[in-house]
Short mmCIF file of C-alpha atoms and ligand atoms in Angstrom, two decimals:
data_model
loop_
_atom_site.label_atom_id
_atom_site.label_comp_id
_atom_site.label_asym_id
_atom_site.label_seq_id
_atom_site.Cartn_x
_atom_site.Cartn_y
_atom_site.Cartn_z
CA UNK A 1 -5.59 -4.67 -9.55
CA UNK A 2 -2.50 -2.61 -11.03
CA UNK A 3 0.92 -4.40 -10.28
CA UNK A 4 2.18 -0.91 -8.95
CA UNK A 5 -0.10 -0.90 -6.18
CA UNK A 6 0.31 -4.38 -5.35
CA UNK A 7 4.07 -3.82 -5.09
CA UNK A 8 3.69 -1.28 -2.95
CA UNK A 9 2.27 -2.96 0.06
CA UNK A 10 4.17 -5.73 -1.23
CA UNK A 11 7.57 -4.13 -0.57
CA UNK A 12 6.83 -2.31 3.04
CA UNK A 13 9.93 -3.01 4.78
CA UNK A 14 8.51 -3.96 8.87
CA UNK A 15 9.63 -1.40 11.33
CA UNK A 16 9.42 1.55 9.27
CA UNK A 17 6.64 3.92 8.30
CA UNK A 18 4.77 3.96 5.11
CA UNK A 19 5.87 5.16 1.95
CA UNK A 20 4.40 8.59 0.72
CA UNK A 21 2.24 7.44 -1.96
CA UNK A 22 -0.11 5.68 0.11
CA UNK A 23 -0.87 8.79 1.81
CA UNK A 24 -1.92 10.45 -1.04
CA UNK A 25 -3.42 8.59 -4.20
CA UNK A 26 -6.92 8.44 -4.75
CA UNK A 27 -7.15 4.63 -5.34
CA UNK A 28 -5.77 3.50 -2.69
CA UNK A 29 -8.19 6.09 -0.79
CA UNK A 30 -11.08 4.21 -2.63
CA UNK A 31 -10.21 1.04 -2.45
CA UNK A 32 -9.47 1.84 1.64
CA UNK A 33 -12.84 3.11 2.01
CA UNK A 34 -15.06 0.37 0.34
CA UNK A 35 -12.77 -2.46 1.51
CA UNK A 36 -11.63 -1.24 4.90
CA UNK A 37 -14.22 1.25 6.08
CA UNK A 38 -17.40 0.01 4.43
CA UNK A 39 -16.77 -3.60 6.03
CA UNK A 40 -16.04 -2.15 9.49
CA UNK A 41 -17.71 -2.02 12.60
CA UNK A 42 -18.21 1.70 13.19
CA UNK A 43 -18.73 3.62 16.39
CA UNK A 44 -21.54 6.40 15.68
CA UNK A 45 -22.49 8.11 18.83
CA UNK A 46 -23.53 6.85 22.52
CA UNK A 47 -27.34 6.35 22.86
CA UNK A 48 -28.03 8.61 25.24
CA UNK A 49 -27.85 11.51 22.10
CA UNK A 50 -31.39 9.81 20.74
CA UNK A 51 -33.37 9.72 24.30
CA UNK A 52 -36.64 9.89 23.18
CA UNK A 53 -38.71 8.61 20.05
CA UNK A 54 -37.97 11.12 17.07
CA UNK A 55 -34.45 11.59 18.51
CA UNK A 56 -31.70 11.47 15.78
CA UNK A 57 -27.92 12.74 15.05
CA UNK A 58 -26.02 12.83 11.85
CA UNK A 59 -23.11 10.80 11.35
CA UNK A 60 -21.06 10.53 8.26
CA UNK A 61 -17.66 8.69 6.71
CA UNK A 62 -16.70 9.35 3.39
CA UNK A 63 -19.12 10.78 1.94
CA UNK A 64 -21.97 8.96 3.22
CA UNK A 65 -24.23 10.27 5.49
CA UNK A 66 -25.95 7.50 7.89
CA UNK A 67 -29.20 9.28 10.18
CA UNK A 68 -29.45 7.18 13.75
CA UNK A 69 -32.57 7.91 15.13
CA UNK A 70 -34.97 6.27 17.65
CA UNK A 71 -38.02 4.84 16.41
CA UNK A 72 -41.63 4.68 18.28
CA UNK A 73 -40.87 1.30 19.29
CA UNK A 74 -38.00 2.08 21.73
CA UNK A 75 -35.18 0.98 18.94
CA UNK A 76 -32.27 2.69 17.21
CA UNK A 77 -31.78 2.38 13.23
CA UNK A 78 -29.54 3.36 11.02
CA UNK A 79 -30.78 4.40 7.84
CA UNK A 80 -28.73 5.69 5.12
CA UNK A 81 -29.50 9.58 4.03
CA UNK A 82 -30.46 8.73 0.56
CA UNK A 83 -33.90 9.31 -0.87
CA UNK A 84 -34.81 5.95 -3.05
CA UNK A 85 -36.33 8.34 -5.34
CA UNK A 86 -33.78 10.34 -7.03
CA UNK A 87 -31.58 10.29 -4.39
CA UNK A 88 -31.27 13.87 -2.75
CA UNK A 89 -29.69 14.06 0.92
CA UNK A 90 -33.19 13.81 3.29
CA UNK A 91 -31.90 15.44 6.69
CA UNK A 92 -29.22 17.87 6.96
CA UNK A 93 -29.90 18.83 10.47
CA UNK A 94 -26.97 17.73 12.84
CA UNK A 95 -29.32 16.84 15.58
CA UNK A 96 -32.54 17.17 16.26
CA UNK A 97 -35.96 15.33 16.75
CA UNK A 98 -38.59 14.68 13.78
CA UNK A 99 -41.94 12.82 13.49
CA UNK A 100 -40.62 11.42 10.11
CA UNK A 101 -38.51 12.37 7.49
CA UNK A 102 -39.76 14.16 4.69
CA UNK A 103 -37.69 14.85 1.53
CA UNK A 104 -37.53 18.25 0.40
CA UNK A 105 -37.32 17.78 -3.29
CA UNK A 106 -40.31 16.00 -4.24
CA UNK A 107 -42.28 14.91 -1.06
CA UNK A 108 -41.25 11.26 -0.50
CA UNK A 109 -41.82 11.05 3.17
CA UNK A 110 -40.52 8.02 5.22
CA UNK A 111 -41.38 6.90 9.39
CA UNK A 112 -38.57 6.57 12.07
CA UNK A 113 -38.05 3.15 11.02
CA UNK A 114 -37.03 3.86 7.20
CA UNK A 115 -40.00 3.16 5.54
CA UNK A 116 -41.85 5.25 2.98
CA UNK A 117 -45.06 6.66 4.46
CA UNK A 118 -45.76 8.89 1.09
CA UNK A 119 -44.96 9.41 -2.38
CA UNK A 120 -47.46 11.32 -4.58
CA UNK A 121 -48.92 10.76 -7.82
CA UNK A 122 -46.53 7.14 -7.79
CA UNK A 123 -47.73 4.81 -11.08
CA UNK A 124 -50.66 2.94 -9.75
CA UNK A 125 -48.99 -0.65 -8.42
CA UNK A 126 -46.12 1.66 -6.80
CA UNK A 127 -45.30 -0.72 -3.67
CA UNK A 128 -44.17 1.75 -0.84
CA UNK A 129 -42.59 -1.28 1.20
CA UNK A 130 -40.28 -1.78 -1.58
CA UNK A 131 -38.53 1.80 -1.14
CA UNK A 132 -38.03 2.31 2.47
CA UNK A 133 -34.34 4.01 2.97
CA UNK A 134 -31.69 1.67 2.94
CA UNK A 135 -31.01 0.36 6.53
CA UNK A 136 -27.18 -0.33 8.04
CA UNK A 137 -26.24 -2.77 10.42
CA UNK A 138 -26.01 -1.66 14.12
CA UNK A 139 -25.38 -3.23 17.53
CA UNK A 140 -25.60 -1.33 20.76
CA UNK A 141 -22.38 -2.27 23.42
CA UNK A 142 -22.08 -0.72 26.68
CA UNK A 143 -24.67 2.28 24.97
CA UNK A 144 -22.44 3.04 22.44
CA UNK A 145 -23.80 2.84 18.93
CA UNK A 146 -21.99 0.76 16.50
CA UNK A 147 -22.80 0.61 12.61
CA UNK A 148 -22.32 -1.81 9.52
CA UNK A 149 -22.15 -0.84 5.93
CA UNK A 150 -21.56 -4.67 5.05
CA UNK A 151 -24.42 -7.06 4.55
CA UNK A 152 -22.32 -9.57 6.12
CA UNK A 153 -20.80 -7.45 9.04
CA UNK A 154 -17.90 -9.13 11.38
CA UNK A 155 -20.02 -11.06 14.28
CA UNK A 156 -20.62 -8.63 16.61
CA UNK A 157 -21.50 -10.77 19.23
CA UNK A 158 -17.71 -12.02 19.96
CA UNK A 159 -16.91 -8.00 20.78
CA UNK A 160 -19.77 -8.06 23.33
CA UNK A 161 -18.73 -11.12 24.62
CA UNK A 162 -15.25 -10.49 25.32
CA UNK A 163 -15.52 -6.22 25.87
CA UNK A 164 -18.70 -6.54 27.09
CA UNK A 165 -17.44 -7.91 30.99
CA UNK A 166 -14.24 -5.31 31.82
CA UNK A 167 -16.75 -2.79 30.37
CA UNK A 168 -19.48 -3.53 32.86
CA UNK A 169 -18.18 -1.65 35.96
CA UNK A 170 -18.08 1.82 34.12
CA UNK A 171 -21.72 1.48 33.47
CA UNK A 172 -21.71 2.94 30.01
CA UNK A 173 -25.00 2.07 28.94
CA UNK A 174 -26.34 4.66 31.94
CA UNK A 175 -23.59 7.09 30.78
CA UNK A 176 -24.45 10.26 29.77
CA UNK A 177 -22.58 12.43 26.82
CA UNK A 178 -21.65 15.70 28.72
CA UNK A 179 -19.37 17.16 25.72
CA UNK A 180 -19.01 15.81 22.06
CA UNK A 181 -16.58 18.17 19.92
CA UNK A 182 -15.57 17.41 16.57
CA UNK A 183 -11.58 18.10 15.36
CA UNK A 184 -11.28 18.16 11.81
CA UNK A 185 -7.06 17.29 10.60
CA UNK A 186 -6.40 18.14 7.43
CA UNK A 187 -4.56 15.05 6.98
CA UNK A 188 -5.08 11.49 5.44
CA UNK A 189 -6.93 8.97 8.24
CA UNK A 190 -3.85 6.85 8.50
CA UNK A 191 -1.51 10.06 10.05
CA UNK A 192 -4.37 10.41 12.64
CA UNK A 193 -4.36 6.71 13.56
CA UNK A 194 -0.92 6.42 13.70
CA UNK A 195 -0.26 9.14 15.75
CA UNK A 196 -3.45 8.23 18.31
CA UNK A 197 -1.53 4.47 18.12
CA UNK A 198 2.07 5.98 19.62
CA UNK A 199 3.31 8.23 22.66
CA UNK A 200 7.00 8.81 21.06
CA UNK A 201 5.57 12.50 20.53
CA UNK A 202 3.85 12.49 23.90
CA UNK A 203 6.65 14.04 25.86
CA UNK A 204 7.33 16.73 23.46
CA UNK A 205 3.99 17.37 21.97
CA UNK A 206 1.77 16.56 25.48
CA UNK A 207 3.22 17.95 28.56
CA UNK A 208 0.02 18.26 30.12
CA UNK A 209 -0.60 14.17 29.20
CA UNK A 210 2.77 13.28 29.99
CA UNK A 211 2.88 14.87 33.69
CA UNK A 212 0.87 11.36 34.81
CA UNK A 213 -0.05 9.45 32.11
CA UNK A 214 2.48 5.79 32.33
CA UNK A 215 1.75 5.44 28.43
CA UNK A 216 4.46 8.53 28.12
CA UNK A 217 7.65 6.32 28.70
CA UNK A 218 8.33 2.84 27.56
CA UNK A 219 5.89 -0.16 28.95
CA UNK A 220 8.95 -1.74 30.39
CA UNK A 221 9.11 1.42 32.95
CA UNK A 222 5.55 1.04 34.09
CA UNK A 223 5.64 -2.72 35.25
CA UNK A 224 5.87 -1.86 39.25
CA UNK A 225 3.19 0.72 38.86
CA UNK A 226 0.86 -0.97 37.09
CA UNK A 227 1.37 -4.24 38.98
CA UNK A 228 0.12 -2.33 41.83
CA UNK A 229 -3.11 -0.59 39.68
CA UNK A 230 -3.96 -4.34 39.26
CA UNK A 231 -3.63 -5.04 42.56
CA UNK A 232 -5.77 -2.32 43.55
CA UNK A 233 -8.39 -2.71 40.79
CA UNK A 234 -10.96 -5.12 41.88
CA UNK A 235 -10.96 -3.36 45.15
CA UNK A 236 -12.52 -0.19 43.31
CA UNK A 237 -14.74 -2.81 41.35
CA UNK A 238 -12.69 -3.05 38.15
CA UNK A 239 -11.20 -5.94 36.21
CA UNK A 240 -7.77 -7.75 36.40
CA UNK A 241 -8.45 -8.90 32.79
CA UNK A 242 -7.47 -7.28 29.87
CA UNK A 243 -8.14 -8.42 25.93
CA UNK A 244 -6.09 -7.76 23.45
CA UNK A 245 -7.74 -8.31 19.83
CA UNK A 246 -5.76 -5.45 17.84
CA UNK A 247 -5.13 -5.13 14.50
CA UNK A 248 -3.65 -8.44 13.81
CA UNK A 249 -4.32 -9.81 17.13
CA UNK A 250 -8.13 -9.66 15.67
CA UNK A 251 -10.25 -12.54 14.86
CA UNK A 252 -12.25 -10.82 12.40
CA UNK A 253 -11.22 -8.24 10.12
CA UNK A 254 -13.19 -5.17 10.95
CA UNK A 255 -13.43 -5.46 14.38
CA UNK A 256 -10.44 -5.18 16.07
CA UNK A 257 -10.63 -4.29 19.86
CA UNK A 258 -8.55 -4.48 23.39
CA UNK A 259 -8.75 -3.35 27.26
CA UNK A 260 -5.64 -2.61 28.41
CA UNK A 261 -4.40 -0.96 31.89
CA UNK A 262 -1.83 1.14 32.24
CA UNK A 263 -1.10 3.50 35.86
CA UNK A 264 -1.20 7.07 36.17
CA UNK A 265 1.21 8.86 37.95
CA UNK A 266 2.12 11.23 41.00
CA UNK A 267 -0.75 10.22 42.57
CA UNK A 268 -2.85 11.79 39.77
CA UNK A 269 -6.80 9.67 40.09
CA UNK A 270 -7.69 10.64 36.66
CA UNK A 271 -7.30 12.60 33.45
CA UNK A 272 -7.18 16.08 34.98
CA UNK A 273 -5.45 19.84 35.04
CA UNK A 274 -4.64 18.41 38.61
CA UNK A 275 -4.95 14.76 38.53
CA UNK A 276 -8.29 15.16 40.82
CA UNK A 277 -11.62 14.25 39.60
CA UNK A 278 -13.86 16.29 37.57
CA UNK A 279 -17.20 13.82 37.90
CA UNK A 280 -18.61 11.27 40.09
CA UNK A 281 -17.46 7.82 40.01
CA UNK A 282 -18.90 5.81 37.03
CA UNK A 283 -21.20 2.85 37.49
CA UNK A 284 -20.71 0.63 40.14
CA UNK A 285 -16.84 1.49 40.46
CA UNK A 286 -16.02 2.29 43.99
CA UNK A 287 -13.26 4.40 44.21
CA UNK A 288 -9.63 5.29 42.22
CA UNK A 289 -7.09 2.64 41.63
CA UNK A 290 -4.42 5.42 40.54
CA UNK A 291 -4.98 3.49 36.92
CA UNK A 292 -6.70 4.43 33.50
CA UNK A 293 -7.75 2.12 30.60
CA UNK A 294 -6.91 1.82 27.08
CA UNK A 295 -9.85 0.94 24.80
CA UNK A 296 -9.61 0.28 20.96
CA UNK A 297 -13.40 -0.13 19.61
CA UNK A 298 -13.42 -1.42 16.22
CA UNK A 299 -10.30 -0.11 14.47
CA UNK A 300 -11.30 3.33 13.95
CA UNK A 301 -12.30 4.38 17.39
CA UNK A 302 -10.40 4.65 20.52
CA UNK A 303 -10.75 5.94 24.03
CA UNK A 304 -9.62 6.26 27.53
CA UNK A 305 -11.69 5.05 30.73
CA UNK A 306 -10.88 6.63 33.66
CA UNK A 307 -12.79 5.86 37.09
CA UNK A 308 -14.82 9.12 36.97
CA UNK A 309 -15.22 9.78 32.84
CA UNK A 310 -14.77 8.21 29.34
CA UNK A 311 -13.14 9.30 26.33
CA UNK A 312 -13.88 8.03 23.01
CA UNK A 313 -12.13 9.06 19.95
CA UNK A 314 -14.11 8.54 16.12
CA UNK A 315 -11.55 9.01 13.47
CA UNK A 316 -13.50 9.15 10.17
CA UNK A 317 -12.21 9.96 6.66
CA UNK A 318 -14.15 12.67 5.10
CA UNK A 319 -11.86 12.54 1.90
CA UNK A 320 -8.18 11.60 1.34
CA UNK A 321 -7.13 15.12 2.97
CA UNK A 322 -9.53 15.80 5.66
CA UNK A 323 -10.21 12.88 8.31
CA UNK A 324 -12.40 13.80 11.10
CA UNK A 325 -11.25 13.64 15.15
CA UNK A 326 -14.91 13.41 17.03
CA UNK A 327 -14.56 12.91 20.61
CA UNK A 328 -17.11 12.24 23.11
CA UNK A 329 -16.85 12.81 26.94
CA UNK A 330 -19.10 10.31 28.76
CA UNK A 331 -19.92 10.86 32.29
CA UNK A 332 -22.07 8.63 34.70
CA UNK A 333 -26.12 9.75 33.94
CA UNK A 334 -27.03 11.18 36.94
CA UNK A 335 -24.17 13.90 37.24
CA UNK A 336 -25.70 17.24 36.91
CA UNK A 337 -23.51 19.60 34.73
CA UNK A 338 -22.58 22.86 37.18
CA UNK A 339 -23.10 20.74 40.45
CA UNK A 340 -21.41 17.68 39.72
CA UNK A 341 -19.16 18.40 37.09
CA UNK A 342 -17.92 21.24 35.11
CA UNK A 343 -17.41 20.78 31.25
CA UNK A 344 -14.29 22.87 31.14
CA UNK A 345 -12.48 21.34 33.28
CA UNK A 346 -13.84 17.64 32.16
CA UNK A 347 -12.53 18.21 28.81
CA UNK A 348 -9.71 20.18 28.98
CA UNK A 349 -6.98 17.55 28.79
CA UNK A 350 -8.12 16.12 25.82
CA UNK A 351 -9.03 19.17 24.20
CA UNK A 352 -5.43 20.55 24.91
CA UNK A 353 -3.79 17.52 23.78
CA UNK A 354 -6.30 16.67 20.84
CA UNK A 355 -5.46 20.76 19.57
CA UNK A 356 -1.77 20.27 19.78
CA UNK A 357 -2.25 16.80 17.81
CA UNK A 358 -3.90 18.09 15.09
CA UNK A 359 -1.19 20.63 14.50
CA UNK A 360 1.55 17.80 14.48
CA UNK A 361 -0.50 15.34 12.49
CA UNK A 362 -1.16 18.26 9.65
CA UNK A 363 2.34 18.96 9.57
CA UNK A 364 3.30 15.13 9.25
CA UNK A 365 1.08 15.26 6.13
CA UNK A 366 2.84 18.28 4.41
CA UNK A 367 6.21 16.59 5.14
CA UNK A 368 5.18 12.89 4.01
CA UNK A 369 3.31 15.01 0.95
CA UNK A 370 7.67 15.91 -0.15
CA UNK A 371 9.21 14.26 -3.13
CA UNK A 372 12.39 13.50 -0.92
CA UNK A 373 10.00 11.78 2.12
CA UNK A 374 11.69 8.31 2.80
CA UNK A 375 9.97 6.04 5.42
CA UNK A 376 11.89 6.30 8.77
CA UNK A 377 12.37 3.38 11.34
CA UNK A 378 9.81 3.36 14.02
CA UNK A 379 10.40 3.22 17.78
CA UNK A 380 10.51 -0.25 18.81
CA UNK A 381 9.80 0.74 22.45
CA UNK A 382 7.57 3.85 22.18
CA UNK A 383 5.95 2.88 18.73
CA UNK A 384 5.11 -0.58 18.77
CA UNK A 385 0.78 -0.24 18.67
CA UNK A 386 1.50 2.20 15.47
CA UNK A 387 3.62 -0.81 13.93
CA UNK A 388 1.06 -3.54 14.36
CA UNK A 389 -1.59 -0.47 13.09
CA UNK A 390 0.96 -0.53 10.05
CA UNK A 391 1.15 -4.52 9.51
CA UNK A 392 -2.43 -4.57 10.18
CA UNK A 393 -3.06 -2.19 7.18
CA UNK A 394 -0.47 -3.18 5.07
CA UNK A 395 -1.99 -6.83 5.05
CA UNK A 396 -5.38 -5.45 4.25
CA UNK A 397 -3.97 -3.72 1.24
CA UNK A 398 -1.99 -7.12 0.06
CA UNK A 399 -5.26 -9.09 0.36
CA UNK A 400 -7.07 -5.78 -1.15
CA UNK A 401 -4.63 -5.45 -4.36
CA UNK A 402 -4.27 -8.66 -4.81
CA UNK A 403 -8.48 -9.01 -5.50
CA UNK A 404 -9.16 -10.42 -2.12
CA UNK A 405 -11.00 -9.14 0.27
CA UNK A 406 -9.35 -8.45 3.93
CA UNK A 407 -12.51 -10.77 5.24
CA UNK A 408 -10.58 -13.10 7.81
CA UNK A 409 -7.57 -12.26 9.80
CA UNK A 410 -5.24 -11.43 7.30
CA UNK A 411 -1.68 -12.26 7.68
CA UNK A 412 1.15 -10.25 5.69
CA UNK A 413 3.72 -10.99 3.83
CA UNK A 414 6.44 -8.35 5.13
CA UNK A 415 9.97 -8.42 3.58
CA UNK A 416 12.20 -8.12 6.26
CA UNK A 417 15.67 -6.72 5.54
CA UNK A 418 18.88 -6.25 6.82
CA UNK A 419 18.12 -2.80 7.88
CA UNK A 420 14.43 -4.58 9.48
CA UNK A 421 14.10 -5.15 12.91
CA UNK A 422 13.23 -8.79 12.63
S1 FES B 1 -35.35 12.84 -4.51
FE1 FES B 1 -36.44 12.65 -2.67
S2 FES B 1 -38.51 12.90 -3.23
FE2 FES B 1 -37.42 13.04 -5.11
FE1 FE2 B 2 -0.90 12.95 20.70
#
């Protein structure tokens, strides 16, 4: 690996933001992609999209295109949108539901589970079982779909373990997706996760967030209010507990989660126009602590669980410009859509704030994109998730450039200067 990339993670000063070039060279693009993304548990979609057998969405990263569909046995699989024989795209259908798959440019036709059904006029000997479509990695937690480019994926099971307990009151796996909405930024991925990792710009950028949500001032200024959240919680059914396995809190690279509290204020009960709720409770929880959760779902997915919905946020490079901002609204299974909920006023917090965040994170990239753009120091109240993002990725890239791979908890090597903060 070329000593000028090596030196550049090598040099990142702690406390400060990233220098411009790794926002906008192709190799380290590439070399993020099949070293960060690739290896990387992925959240896809919530299984409630794929009901029945046939059911199937599109979802893609970087170029690839991965089809999760149910098969006639009850399961979900991920197969990869390739045809094994010359290659062509199969489905190009966002959603839908399909017998099989057939592909359009010479016939090869394969069954819900990936494997080939039909290829005409094949060399006798052809053996269909050997060129099924390549299959990915997934794990279902809590219903939501998660998916594995690597052959030797993180272990799963230690997520589920550890997420799968303060999950279990919000009853996920009966949740239903009442609004999914896609928000392309024309931005690198990292501007979009460090922006979704900090609430500096929350007060100027998100008055309609920062009217009663506690993650708008420092943590310090929350303590009293959320000590009373927690006191409150397992009244309503939820958790005292919280995990923290962030970034380089994780014990596997690649899947990096936490469950964290934090209060809501003047008396707001959830993410609202109003504070008040916009859908029945979820699962078995029992009423409103005056609290909302933090989630972090595998490094590139996010959300929010409030008492009455769920929020999940799939950032997903699409190239080294364009990253995609997918968000899904969950609400409990049974709520009827015009009696027990209306979708406008579900989404319309995040929508509002997700809009005004994908002006500010464009506008981040054409500034960062300057000849004269110097990293800036960070926050160390407001912006202290974006800097562990920022060591978390910066020690990938030294293990990456350095021709490792980022396959155990990586630990980096930051210079710390006078100008630092440690
Ligand atoms: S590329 Fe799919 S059948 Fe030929
Ligand atoms: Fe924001």
């Amino acid at each position: 690996m070329g000593d000028s990339l090596s030196g550049l993670f090598e040099g990142y000063r702690e406390g400060f933001a990233l220098p411009g070039a790794v926002y906008k060279d192709p190799a380290i693009y590439e070399l993020e992609i099949r070293h960060i993304m690739l290896r990387s548990w992925l959240y896809v979609g919530h299984q409630s999209l794929v009901p029945e057998r046939g059911d199937f969405f599109l979802s893609e990263i970087a170029g690839e295109s991965v089809i999760i569909v149910r098969d006639g046995q009850g399961a979900i699989n991920a197969l990869l949108n390739v045809c094994r024989h010359r290659g062509s795209r199969i489905c190009d259908t966002e959603t839908g539901r399909e017998a099989r798959f057939t592909c359009r440019y010479h016939g090869w036709t394969y069954g819900l589970d990936g494997s080939l059904k039909a290829a005409a006029r094949q060399a006798e000997g052809f053996d269909k079982s050997k060129w099924g479509l390549k299959r990915l990695q997934l794990r279902i937690l809590a219903g939501m779909i998660f998916v594995n480019f690597a052959e030797d994926p993180p272990d799963f099971e230690a997520f589920a373990r550890e997420m799968g307990p303060p999950l279990a009151p919000y009853g996920l796996d009966k949740a239903k997706v009442a609004h999914r909405q896609n928000y392309p930024i024309a931005s690198n991925w990292k501007l979009a996760v460090e922006n979704y990792c900090e609430c500096y710009h929350c007060q100027p950028a998100h008055p309609e967030y920062s009217v009663a949500h506690g993650r708008a001032v420092p943590r310090a200024e929350c303590d009293v209010a959320l000590a009373e959240v927690m006191a409150k919680a397992p009244s309503v059914g939820l958790t005292q507990d919280h995990v923290n396995r962030s970034w380089l809190q994780a014990e596997q690279f690649g899947l990096e989660y936490s469950f964290d509290r934090y209060p809501l204020f003047r008396s707001h009960l959830t993410g609202s126009r109003e504070g008040r709720p916009v859908a029945p409770l979820l699962g078995s929880i029992t009423g409103y602590d005056g609290g909302t959760t933090d989630l972090h779902l595998g490094p590139m997915t996010f959300g929010l669980a409030y008492c009455d919905h769920v929020v999940l946020y799939r950032f997903a490079p699409r190239g080294h410009y364009l990253t995609d901002c997918e968000i899904t609204w969950l609400v409990n299974g049974s709520a009827v859509e015009g009696k027990d909920y209306n979708r406008a006023d579900l989404i319309w917090l995040w929508d509002v704030t997700t809009i005004a965040d994908k002006s500010i994170i464009e506008r981040n990239q054409a500034g960062v994109d300057s000849r004269f753009y110097e990293p800036g120091p960070l926050s160390p109240s407001m912006e202290p998730f974006t800097q562990q993002f920022l060591l978390w990725y910066v020690a990938a890239m030294q293990r990456i450039t350095g021709g490792g791979l980022p396959d155990r908890r990586p630990v980096a090597n930051i210079r710390k200067t006078a100008e630092g903060r440690t």
